[in-house]
Short mmCIF file of C-alpha atoms and ligand atoms in Angstrom, two decimals:
data_model
loop_
_atom_site.label_atom_id
_atom_site.label_comp_id
_atom_site.label_asym_id
_atom_site.label_seq_id
_atom_site.Cartn_x
_atom_site.Cartn_y
_atom_site.Cartn_z
CA MET A 280 -25.61 7.45 25.76
CA SER A 281 -27.25 4.76 23.63
CA THR A 282 -27.50 1.13 24.70
CA ASP A 283 -24.78 0.28 22.24
CA GLN A 284 -22.47 2.84 23.73
CA HIS A 285 -23.24 1.57 27.24
CA ARG A 286 -22.47 -1.93 26.13
CA TRP A 287 -19.29 -0.75 24.44
CA ALA A 288 -18.20 0.90 27.68
CA ARG A 289 -18.65 -2.40 29.51
CA VAL A 290 -16.82 -4.34 26.82
CA ARG A 291 -13.93 -1.91 27.15
CA GLU A 292 -13.83 -2.46 30.90
CA ARG A 293 -13.71 -6.21 30.35
CA LEU A 294 -10.90 -5.84 27.87
CA ARG A 295 -8.99 -3.58 30.21
CA ALA A 296 -9.37 -6.09 33.02
CA GLU A 297 -8.26 -8.96 30.81
CA VAL A 298 -5.23 -7.49 29.14
CA GLY A 299 -4.07 -5.07 31.83
CA GLU A 300 -3.79 -1.33 31.81
CA ASP A 301 -0.55 -1.13 29.79
CA VAL A 302 -1.65 -3.30 26.95
CA TYR A 303 -5.05 -1.68 26.97
CA SER A 304 -3.75 1.83 26.68
CA SER A 305 -1.21 0.86 23.99
CA TRP A 306 -3.63 -0.85 21.67
CA PHE A 307 -7.23 -0.21 22.58
CA ALA A 308 -7.39 3.33 23.88
CA ARG A 309 -8.21 4.73 20.45
CA MET A 310 -10.59 2.02 19.36
CA GLU A 311 -14.11 3.29 18.71
CA LEU A 312 -17.49 1.70 18.19
CA ASP A 313 -18.95 2.53 14.79
CA ASP A 314 -21.92 0.26 14.67
CA ALA A 315 -23.43 -2.66 16.56
CA ALA A 316 -26.54 -3.45 14.56
CA GLY A 317 -27.20 -7.07 13.66
CA ASP A 318 -24.74 -9.78 14.61
CA THR A 319 -21.66 -7.85 13.50
CA VAL A 320 -19.94 -5.25 15.60
CA LYS A 321 -18.00 -2.62 13.70
CA LEU A 322 -15.03 -1.09 15.44
CA SER A 323 -12.46 1.31 14.11
CA VAL A 324 -8.94 2.41 14.94
CA PRO A 325 -6.98 5.34 13.56
CA THR A 326 -4.08 3.52 11.93
CA ARG A 327 -3.49 0.52 9.76
CA PHE A 328 -0.84 -0.65 12.16
CA LEU A 329 -3.21 -0.73 15.11
CA LYS A 330 -5.68 -2.60 12.98
CA SER A 331 -3.28 -5.32 11.91
CA TRP A 332 -1.81 -5.65 15.40
CA ILE A 333 -5.19 -6.01 17.04
CA GLN A 334 -6.33 -8.42 14.37
CA SER A 335 -3.36 -10.67 14.71
CA HIS A 336 -3.07 -10.58 18.50
CA TYR A 337 -6.40 -9.74 20.06
CA SER A 338 -9.23 -10.47 17.66
CA GLU A 339 -10.49 -13.45 19.62
CA LYS A 340 -10.27 -11.64 22.91
CA VAL A 341 -12.23 -8.68 21.57
CA LEU A 342 -14.91 -10.97 20.20
CA ALA A 343 -15.11 -12.90 23.47
CA CYS A 344 -15.54 -9.69 25.46
CA TRP A 345 -18.39 -8.66 23.18
CA GLN A 346 -20.05 -12.01 23.40
CA ALA A 347 -19.88 -11.82 27.18
CA GLU A 348 -22.04 -8.69 26.96
CA ASP A 349 -24.05 -9.66 23.93
CA PRO A 350 -24.27 -13.36 23.06
CA SER A 351 -25.89 -12.64 19.69
CA CYS A 352 -22.70 -11.04 18.40
CA CYS A 353 -20.80 -13.40 16.14
CA ARG A 354 -18.36 -11.19 14.31
CA VAL A 355 -16.18 -8.19 15.00
CA GLU A 356 -15.14 -6.11 12.06
CA LEU A 357 -12.22 -3.76 12.45
CA THR A 358 -11.57 -0.90 10.08
CA VAL A 359 -9.21 2.04 9.79
CA ARG A 360 -10.93 5.36 10.39
CA SER A 361 -10.38 7.85 7.61
CA SER A 362 -8.27 10.75 8.73
CA ILE A 363 -10.64 13.51 7.70
CA MET A 364 -10.03 15.38 10.92
CA ALA A 365 -6.29 15.30 10.40
CA ARG A 366 -6.58 16.79 7.03
CA GLY A 367 -5.77 20.43 7.86
CA PRO A 368 -6.74 23.41 5.77
CA ALA A 369 -9.60 23.03 3.37
CA PRO A 370 -8.67 22.53 -0.26
CA LYS A 371 -8.61 25.67 -2.34
CA ASN A 372 -10.66 24.37 -5.20
CA LYS A 373 -12.47 21.31 -6.40
CA ALA A 374 -9.58 20.00 -8.39
CA ASP A 375 -7.49 19.74 -5.22
CA GLU A 376 -10.00 17.57 -3.48
CA VAL A 377 -8.97 14.01 -3.16
CA PRO A 378 -10.98 11.21 -1.65
CA LEU A 379 -9.63 10.04 1.67
CA GLN A 380 -10.49 6.44 1.19
CA ARG A 381 -10.50 4.22 -1.82
CA ASP A 382 -11.14 0.53 -1.70
CA GLY A 383 -10.91 0.78 2.06
CA ARG A 384 -7.31 1.84 1.75
CA GLU A 385 -6.01 4.82 3.56
CA ILE A 386 -4.52 7.51 1.45
CA ARG A 387 -1.65 9.16 3.19
CA LEU A 388 -2.41 12.70 4.26
CA ASP A 389 0.61 13.73 6.22
CA GLY A 390 2.22 17.12 6.16
CA ARG A 391 3.85 16.37 2.87
CA ASP A 392 0.62 16.35 0.95
CA LEU A 393 -0.33 19.70 2.35
CA ARG A 394 2.99 21.38 1.83
CA LEU A 395 3.05 24.11 -0.76
CA ALA A 396 5.38 23.53 -3.62
CA VAL A 397 8.47 25.69 -3.43
CA PRO A 398 8.26 28.64 -5.79
CA GLY A 399 10.66 28.79 -8.70
CA PRO A 400 10.91 28.23 -12.41
CA VAL A 401 10.74 24.47 -12.15
CA THR A 402 7.49 24.32 -10.25
CA ALA A 403 6.07 27.29 -12.12
CA VAL A 404 6.07 25.20 -15.29
CA HIS A 405 4.99 22.12 -13.44
CA ASP A 406 2.13 23.90 -11.66
CA ALA A 407 0.97 25.60 -14.81
CA LEU A 408 0.39 22.17 -16.27
CA GLY A 409 -1.68 21.19 -13.26
CA GLY A 410 0.91 18.90 -11.68
CA SER A 411 0.72 17.58 -8.14
CA PRO A 412 2.97 19.40 -5.67
CA LEU A 413 6.54 18.14 -5.49
CA ASP A 414 8.25 17.68 -2.16
CA PRO A 415 11.65 19.39 -2.29
CA ARG A 416 13.12 16.68 -0.07
CA LEU A 417 12.41 13.91 -2.52
CA THR A 418 15.30 14.12 -4.94
CA PHE A 419 17.91 11.79 -6.38
CA ASP A 420 20.37 13.29 -3.88
CA THR A 421 18.41 11.95 -0.96
CA PHE A 422 17.46 8.64 -2.58
CA VAL A 423 19.62 5.85 -1.19
CA ILE A 424 20.48 3.07 -3.61
CA GLY A 425 20.50 -0.55 -2.53
CA ARG A 426 20.06 -3.95 -4.05
CA CYS A 427 16.28 -3.72 -4.05
CA ASN A 428 16.07 -0.53 -6.08
CA THR A 429 19.20 -0.33 -8.26
CA LEU A 430 17.43 -1.05 -11.50
CA ALA A 431 14.44 1.21 -10.82
CA HIS A 432 16.78 4.02 -9.83
CA ALA A 433 18.93 3.61 -12.93
CA ALA A 434 15.87 3.62 -15.17
CA ALA A 435 14.41 6.71 -13.51
CA LYS A 436 17.72 8.51 -13.75
CA GLN A 437 17.97 7.62 -17.42
CA VAL A 438 14.53 9.05 -18.09
CA ALA A 439 15.34 12.22 -16.15
CA GLN A 440 18.47 12.80 -18.20
CA GLY A 441 16.83 12.29 -21.58
CA ARG A 442 16.65 15.22 -23.97
CA ARG A 443 13.98 16.30 -26.37
CA GLY A 444 14.27 14.54 -29.70
CA GLU A 445 16.42 11.73 -28.40
CA PRO A 446 15.16 8.20 -28.93
CA ILE A 447 13.33 6.80 -25.94
CA MET A 448 14.72 3.60 -24.50
CA PHE A 449 11.74 2.16 -22.71
CA ASN A 450 8.21 3.36 -22.88
CA PRO A 451 6.34 3.28 -20.63
CA LEU A 452 8.57 2.81 -17.62
CA TYR A 453 6.48 0.99 -15.04
CA ILE A 454 7.71 0.76 -11.45
CA HIS A 455 5.90 -1.32 -8.86
CA ALA A 456 6.48 -1.97 -5.16
CA GLY A 457 4.60 -2.22 -1.89
CA VAL A 458 3.74 0.75 0.28
CA GLY A 459 6.59 2.90 1.56
CA LEU A 460 9.31 1.36 -0.57
CA GLY A 461 10.24 4.55 -2.37
CA LYS A 462 8.05 4.80 -5.49
CA THR A 463 6.92 8.35 -4.85
CA HIS A 464 10.41 9.37 -3.80
CA LEU A 465 11.84 8.04 -7.04
CA LEU A 466 9.14 9.52 -9.28
CA GLN A 467 9.40 12.94 -7.67
CA SER A 468 13.18 12.81 -7.99
CA LEU A 469 12.66 12.15 -11.66
CA ALA A 470 10.26 15.07 -11.98
CA TRP A 471 12.60 17.51 -10.21
CA ALA A 472 15.67 16.43 -12.11
CA GLY A 473 13.89 16.16 -15.43
CA ASN A 474 12.52 19.67 -15.16
CA HIS A 475 15.88 21.06 -14.05
CA ASN A 476 18.27 19.36 -16.37
CA SER A 477 16.81 19.84 -19.76
CA ASP A 478 14.47 21.70 -21.99
CA ARG A 479 11.79 19.15 -21.35
CA LYS A 480 8.61 19.44 -19.34
CA VAL A 481 7.94 16.70 -16.86
CA LEU A 482 4.46 16.52 -15.39
CA TYR A 483 4.01 14.59 -12.16
CA LEU A 484 0.45 13.60 -11.28
CA THR A 485 -1.03 11.31 -8.70
CA ALA A 486 -3.75 9.11 -10.13
CA GLU A 487 -6.24 11.19 -8.12
CA LYS A 488 -4.97 14.36 -9.63
CA PHE A 489 -5.19 12.77 -13.04
CA MET A 490 -8.80 11.77 -12.42
CA TYR A 491 -10.10 14.93 -10.78
CA GLY A 492 -7.83 17.65 -12.08
CA PHE A 493 -6.26 16.79 -15.35
CA VAL A 494 -9.13 14.94 -16.94
CA SER A 495 -11.75 17.48 -15.99
CA ALA A 496 -9.53 20.32 -17.16
CA LEU A 497 -9.16 18.55 -20.46
CA ARG A 498 -12.87 17.87 -20.70
CA ALA A 499 -13.65 21.53 -20.13
CA GLN A 500 -11.47 22.45 -23.07
CA ASN A 501 -11.88 21.57 -26.68
CA ALA A 502 -10.04 18.91 -28.59
CA ILE A 503 -7.44 21.31 -29.90
CA ALA A 504 -6.61 22.55 -26.41
CA PHE A 505 -6.32 18.94 -25.36
CA LYS A 506 -3.79 18.26 -28.06
CA ASP A 507 -1.87 21.43 -27.22
CA ALA A 508 -1.71 20.47 -23.58
CA LEU A 509 -0.43 17.04 -24.46
CA ARG A 510 2.08 18.42 -26.90
CA SER A 511 3.66 20.56 -24.22
CA ILE A 512 4.40 17.56 -22.01
CA ASP A 513 7.57 15.59 -22.65
CA VAL A 514 7.33 13.22 -19.75
CA LEU A 515 4.11 12.28 -17.99
CA VAL A 516 4.62 10.70 -14.58
CA ILE A 517 1.64 9.07 -12.87
CA ASP A 518 1.92 7.88 -9.29
CA ASP A 519 -0.29 5.30 -7.56
CA LEU A 520 -1.98 4.13 -10.72
CA GLN A 521 -3.86 1.47 -8.74
CA PHE A 522 -6.23 4.21 -7.64
CA LEU A 523 -7.33 5.02 -11.16
CA GLN A 524 -10.98 4.14 -11.41
CA GLY A 525 -14.08 4.61 -13.45
CA LYS A 526 -14.78 3.69 -17.05
CA SER A 527 -14.57 7.18 -18.53
CA THR A 528 -11.41 8.05 -16.63
CA GLN A 529 -9.87 4.88 -17.94
CA ALA A 530 -10.82 5.82 -21.44
CA GLU A 531 -9.14 9.21 -20.97
CA PHE A 532 -6.12 7.54 -19.49
CA CYS A 533 -5.90 5.08 -22.34
CA HIS A 534 -6.26 7.91 -24.85
CA THR A 535 -3.58 10.01 -23.13
CA LEU A 536 -1.24 7.05 -22.83
CA ASN A 537 -1.55 6.14 -26.48
CA ALA A 538 -1.34 9.72 -27.71
CA LEU A 539 1.83 10.36 -25.71
CA ILE A 540 3.59 7.14 -26.54
CA ASP A 541 2.71 7.39 -30.21
CA ALA A 542 4.03 10.95 -30.27
CA GLY A 543 7.32 9.73 -28.84
CA ARG A 544 6.79 11.18 -25.38
CA GLN A 545 7.88 9.33 -22.28
CA VAL A 546 5.37 7.91 -19.82
CA VAL A 547 6.35 6.76 -16.33
CA VAL A 548 3.96 4.98 -14.02
CA ALA A 549 4.16 3.66 -10.46
CA ALA A 550 1.73 1.31 -8.77
CA ASP A 551 1.62 -1.10 -5.88
CA ARG A 552 1.29 -4.12 -8.15
CA PRO A 553 2.37 -5.37 -11.57
CA PRO A 554 0.35 -4.31 -14.65
CA SER A 555 -1.30 -7.72 -14.95
CA ASP A 556 -2.83 -7.27 -11.48
CA LEU A 557 -4.49 -3.92 -12.17
CA GLU A 558 -7.87 -5.58 -12.27
CA THR A 559 -9.92 -2.47 -12.88
CA LEU A 560 -8.04 -1.58 -16.06
CA ASP A 561 -8.99 -3.17 -19.29
CA GLU A 562 -6.78 -5.67 -20.98
CA ARG A 563 -5.51 -3.35 -23.72
CA VAL A 564 -4.29 -0.76 -21.22
CA ARG A 565 -2.65 -3.44 -19.12
CA SER A 566 -0.76 -4.87 -22.03
CA ARG A 567 0.28 -1.41 -23.17
CA LEU A 568 1.62 -0.76 -19.68
CA ALA A 569 3.42 -4.07 -19.61
CA GLY A 570 4.92 -3.41 -23.04
CA GLY A 571 7.71 -1.10 -21.86
CA LEU A 572 10.07 -1.71 -19.01
CA VAL A 573 8.49 -3.14 -15.85
CA VAL A 574 10.66 -2.94 -12.75
CA GLU A 575 9.85 -4.11 -9.26
CA MET A 576 11.39 -2.57 -6.16
CA GLY A 577 11.83 -5.07 -3.35
CA SER A 578 11.63 -4.55 0.39
CA LEU A 579 14.32 -2.49 2.07
CA GLY A 580 17.09 -4.54 3.65
CA GLU A 581 18.44 -3.65 7.07
CA GLU A 582 21.56 -2.04 5.68
CA LEU A 583 19.57 0.15 3.34
CA ARG A 584 17.19 1.09 6.14
CA LEU A 585 20.15 2.25 8.17
CA GLU A 586 21.48 4.34 5.28
CA ILE A 587 18.06 5.90 4.75
CA LEU A 588 17.84 6.73 8.45
CA LYS A 589 21.28 8.30 8.43
CA ALA A 590 20.37 10.40 5.42
CA LYS A 591 17.08 11.50 6.93
CA ALA A 592 18.60 12.28 10.32
CA ALA A 593 21.31 14.35 8.65
CA ALA A 594 18.71 16.20 6.57
CA ALA A 595 16.61 16.91 9.66
CA LYS A 596 19.65 18.24 11.47
CA LEU A 597 20.00 21.00 8.88
CA HIS A 598 16.72 22.45 10.08
CA HIS A 599 16.98 21.40 13.71
CA PRO A 600 20.62 21.80 14.75
CA GLY A 601 20.06 20.19 18.16
CA PHE A 602 18.75 16.97 16.64
CA ASP A 603 21.49 14.48 17.42
CA VAL A 604 20.57 10.85 17.01
CA PRO A 605 23.22 8.51 18.43
CA PRO A 606 24.32 5.76 16.00
CA ALA A 607 23.04 3.07 18.36
CA VAL A 608 19.56 4.54 18.13
CA LEU A 609 19.69 4.55 14.34
CA ILE A 610 20.82 0.94 14.36
CA PHE A 611 18.05 0.05 16.78
CA ILE A 612 15.44 1.64 14.51
CA ALA A 613 16.86 0.05 11.36
CA ARG A 614 16.77 -3.34 13.03
CA THR A 615 13.32 -3.14 14.57
CA VAL A 616 11.25 -0.94 12.27
CA THR A 617 11.31 -3.29 9.35
CA HIS A 618 8.19 -2.55 7.49
CA ASN A 619 8.87 0.31 5.14
CA GLY A 620 10.40 3.69 4.56
CA ARG A 621 7.37 5.51 5.81
CA ASP A 622 7.67 4.03 9.28
CA LEU A 623 11.37 4.88 9.33
CA GLU A 624 10.48 8.49 8.71
CA GLY A 625 7.71 8.27 11.29
CA ALA A 626 10.16 6.93 13.88
CA LEU A 627 12.55 9.83 13.33
CA ASN A 628 9.72 12.33 13.48
CA ARG A 629 8.68 10.98 16.88
CA LEU A 630 12.19 11.35 18.21
CA LEU A 631 12.43 14.85 16.82
CA ALA A 632 9.12 15.87 18.34
CA ASN A 633 10.05 14.36 21.67
CA SER A 634 13.44 16.01 21.87
CA LYS A 635 11.93 19.35 20.85
CA LEU A 636 9.17 19.17 23.42
CA THR A 637 11.17 17.86 26.35
CA GLY A 638 14.62 19.18 25.51
CA HIS A 639 16.06 15.82 26.54
CA PRO A 640 18.84 14.24 24.51
CA ILE A 641 17.85 11.23 22.43
CA THR A 642 18.68 7.94 24.04
CA LEU A 643 18.01 4.31 23.31
CA GLU A 644 15.49 4.17 26.17
CA MET A 645 13.59 7.10 24.75
CA ALA A 646 13.64 5.55 21.29
CA GLU A 647 12.34 2.24 22.58
CA ARG A 648 9.49 3.99 24.33
CA GLU A 649 8.60 6.33 21.49
CA ILE A 650 8.54 3.90 18.60
CA ARG A 651 7.09 0.91 20.41
CA ASP A 652 4.06 0.75 18.16
CA LEU A 653 6.06 0.98 14.93
CA ILE A 654 7.82 -2.28 15.68
CA ARG A 655 6.05 -4.94 13.73
CA PRO A 656 6.00 -8.62 14.20
CA GLN A 657 8.06 -10.52 11.67
CA GLU A 658 6.65 -10.04 8.21
CA PRO A 659 4.65 -13.10 7.25
CA LYS A 660 6.43 -15.19 4.69
CA ARG A 661 5.47 -14.64 1.09
CA VAL A 662 3.66 -17.70 -0.11
CA LYS A 663 4.00 -18.80 -3.72
CA ILE A 664 1.23 -20.36 -5.76
CA GLU A 665 3.53 -23.26 -6.72
CA ASP A 666 4.11 -24.01 -3.03
CA ILE A 667 0.38 -24.03 -2.41
CA GLN A 668 -0.17 -26.45 -5.27
CA ARG A 669 2.64 -28.69 -4.07
CA VAL A 670 1.52 -28.79 -0.44
CA VAL A 671 -2.15 -29.28 -1.30
CA ALA A 672 -1.37 -32.02 -3.83
CA ARG A 673 0.71 -33.84 -1.22
CA GLN A 674 -1.97 -33.46 1.44
CA TYR A 675 -4.71 -34.91 -0.75
CA ASN A 676 -2.55 -37.42 -2.51
CA VAL A 677 -3.08 -36.14 -6.03
CA SER A 678 -0.49 -34.79 -8.44
CA ARG A 679 0.12 -31.14 -9.16
CA ALA A 680 -0.75 -31.88 -12.79
CA ASP A 681 -4.15 -33.14 -11.59
CA LEU A 682 -4.79 -29.79 -9.92
CA LEU A 683 -4.03 -27.92 -13.13
CA SER A 684 -5.84 -30.40 -15.37
CA SER A 685 -9.44 -30.16 -16.52
CA ARG A 686 -10.42 -33.38 -14.70
CA ARG A 687 -13.60 -32.96 -12.73
CA THR A 688 -13.69 -36.05 -10.53
CA ALA A 689 -14.48 -35.36 -6.91
CA ASN A 690 -11.06 -36.38 -5.64
CA VAL A 691 -9.40 -33.57 -7.62
CA VAL A 692 -12.17 -30.97 -7.60
CA ARG A 693 -12.09 -30.36 -3.85
CA PRO A 694 -8.28 -30.18 -3.54
CA ARG A 695 -8.24 -27.82 -6.51
CA GLN A 696 -10.80 -25.58 -4.84
CA VAL A 697 -8.86 -25.62 -1.61
CA ALA A 698 -5.68 -24.68 -3.46
CA MET A 699 -7.42 -21.79 -5.24
CA TYR A 700 -8.88 -20.62 -1.97
CA LEU A 701 -5.46 -20.66 -0.35
CA ALA A 702 -3.98 -18.84 -3.33
CA LYS A 703 -6.53 -16.08 -2.89
CA THR A 704 -6.14 -15.78 0.88
CA LEU A 705 -2.37 -16.22 1.21
CA THR A 706 -1.09 -14.31 -1.80
CA LEU A 707 -1.83 -10.94 -3.35
CA ARG A 708 -2.55 -12.49 -6.71
CA SER A 709 -5.73 -11.46 -8.49
CA LEU A 710 -8.48 -13.87 -9.47
CA PRO A 711 -7.57 -13.81 -13.19
CA GLU A 712 -3.92 -14.38 -12.31
CA ILE A 713 -4.82 -17.34 -10.10
CA GLY A 714 -7.01 -18.70 -12.88
CA ARG A 715 -4.09 -18.52 -15.29
CA ARG A 716 -1.86 -20.34 -12.83
CA PHE A 717 -4.39 -23.11 -12.46
CA GLY A 718 -4.29 -24.34 -16.01
CA GLY A 719 -5.78 -21.23 -17.62
CA ARG A 720 -9.12 -21.17 -15.85
CA ASP A 721 -11.52 -18.26 -15.91
CA HIS A 722 -11.57 -15.88 -12.92
CA THR A 723 -15.23 -16.74 -12.25
CA THR A 724 -14.20 -20.35 -11.67
CA VAL A 725 -11.68 -19.19 -9.10
CA LEU A 726 -14.26 -16.96 -7.46
CA HIS A 727 -16.67 -19.85 -7.29
CA ALA A 728 -14.03 -22.06 -5.65
CA VAL A 729 -13.14 -19.36 -3.11
CA ARG A 730 -16.78 -18.80 -2.15
CA LYS A 731 -17.43 -22.52 -1.97
CA ILE A 732 -14.57 -23.13 0.46
CA GLU A 733 -15.41 -20.03 2.46
CA ASN A 734 -18.90 -21.38 2.99
CA LEU A 735 -17.76 -24.90 3.76
CA VAL A 736 -15.25 -23.71 6.33
CA ASN A 737 -18.11 -22.23 8.34
CA THR A 738 -19.99 -25.49 8.55
CA ASP A 739 -17.40 -28.22 8.20
CA SER A 740 -15.03 -28.06 11.14
CA ALA A 741 -12.83 -30.89 9.87
CA LEU A 742 -12.21 -29.02 6.65
CA ALA A 743 -11.63 -25.79 8.58
CA GLU A 744 -8.97 -27.51 10.63
CA GLU A 745 -7.37 -29.04 7.57
CA ILE A 746 -7.12 -25.64 5.98
CA GLU A 747 -5.63 -24.13 9.11
CA LEU A 748 -2.97 -26.85 9.04
CA LEU A 749 -2.21 -26.23 5.38
CA LYS A 750 -1.92 -22.52 6.05
CA ARG A 751 0.47 -23.11 8.90
CA GLN A 752 2.63 -25.41 6.79
CA LEU A 753 2.78 -22.84 4.03
CA GLN A 754 3.61 -19.95 6.29
CA GLU A 755 6.33 -21.65 8.27
P1 ADP B 818 5.86 4.70 -1.76
O1 ADP B 818 5.49 5.81 -2.68
O2 ADP B 818 6.48 3.54 -2.46
O3 ADP B 818 4.72 4.26 -0.89
P2 ADP B 818 7.60 6.67 -0.60
O4 ADP B 818 8.38 7.06 -1.80
O5 ADP B 818 6.56 7.60 -0.13
O6 ADP B 818 6.99 5.21 -0.77
O7 ADP B 818 8.64 6.37 0.57
C1 ADP B 818 8.27 6.35 1.94
C2 ADP B 818 9.37 6.98 2.77
O8 ADP B 818 10.54 6.19 2.70
C3 ADP B 818 9.75 8.36 2.30
O9 ADP B 818 10.08 9.12 3.42
C4 ADP B 818 10.98 8.10 1.45
O10 ADP B 818 11.80 9.24 1.41
C5 ADP B 818 11.63 6.93 2.18
N1 ADP B 818 12.38 6.08 1.28
C6 ADP B 818 11.98 4.94 0.66
N2 ADP B 818 12.96 4.43 -0.10
C7 ADP B 818 14.00 5.26 0.04
C8 ADP B 818 15.34 5.27 -0.49
N3 ADP B 818 15.77 4.32 -1.31
N4 ADP B 818 16.14 6.30 -0.12
C9 ADP B 818 15.72 7.26 0.72
N5 ADP B 818 14.49 7.30 1.24
C10 ADP B 818 13.64 6.32 0.92
MG1 MG B 819 3.68 6.72 -2.98
#
């Protein structure tokens, strides 16, 4: 064992002693040391949830335990390990290979991604065009409608029912929502229904598939084949567009998008953010994407979560007749697993696995034990840029107009920088977007402000404290 690993073993023992065996085994058992060179220790955990939980509850403790063993350590960095090992069978060919990590984000690789598409005329056409596999469970029948997704659902349904030659109502249709809120479910429903109901061909592609399958297939062919391929598609559906990267891929995407829209074909896109926040895409593509119908799906309310759980439990029962989930357990899950649809599904899968393995009936006690780690702390409040400007202006005794103005006197410059810094750290807004909201400034100005404050916070403890206070006010 290396010195680092020895040290890591001692740090773990300290942690275990400090937090107790239960807490330790719940949160730290799967934490691994990746690197301890320099003054930064790099640790990893297998899931995003573990990462955020440890960060919000134990980051100081972990750092303190390291420092007790190694005083030169001043930072602990926690990352999510890529799930290469969990990947399963090797991909059949190059085009099926997808990167496991992009931008440090985890790409979901659960059973669904590995499932073979069901055979049949619908997928035969779809597969021939190089589409991503469709999950037979993700259809309009199993999609539960609630306040947060009514409009997106109606728009998707409308697209699915369209017929060749009919005028197109909105093009492109752009749906955005956070992780696990039903984008893929809705898009795949559209692809199934669209391919079933009419003479049209709907092609569903993840952005990865578009980059590594579709584009390279097109490149290998000549321009005429490219046009033929495009002509045969009536509806192009692209999921997770935020993962589209690379200049030449973008050019292909832009070309495809324009060719299809100009030829009167429907394009549907989903992403985790609005078009204006797709920073890697160039302005023309963004405005083209924003030029159709842009619909956001909000977070799932408790009632909708319960309906989704009921639907999923009923669907699971078809395959596993003994799978009886008492209503109280469903209510418990709907109330406590608040984050997104993916965790709801994960919770049910745990119960199913447990009841299969042990043969015990599902009870509330079992549910509480099994899904403990899926229960998240209250979602942090969404902070708005206006609120930041208001609170910062009040704190520094300047007006909001001053913050947005082009005045460069010291008494407004610093508050403005603080406000920009808070906008970057407390919201998901991009630098250009923040610049626009601060009186139409350039994104480099925002970046400069963010870096400036980041540096100052490390040396100026009064400012650091002030910023902590502002953050707390904004998040309350
Ligand atoms: P996204 O693509 O937005 O990250 P998914 O479409 O993969 O999210 O949804 C995650 C899980 O939640 C899936 O199991 C999906 O079936 C379920 N889900 C989300 N929204 C709904 C809904 N409205 N009705 C039924 N299931 C839903
Ligand atoms: Mg998705």
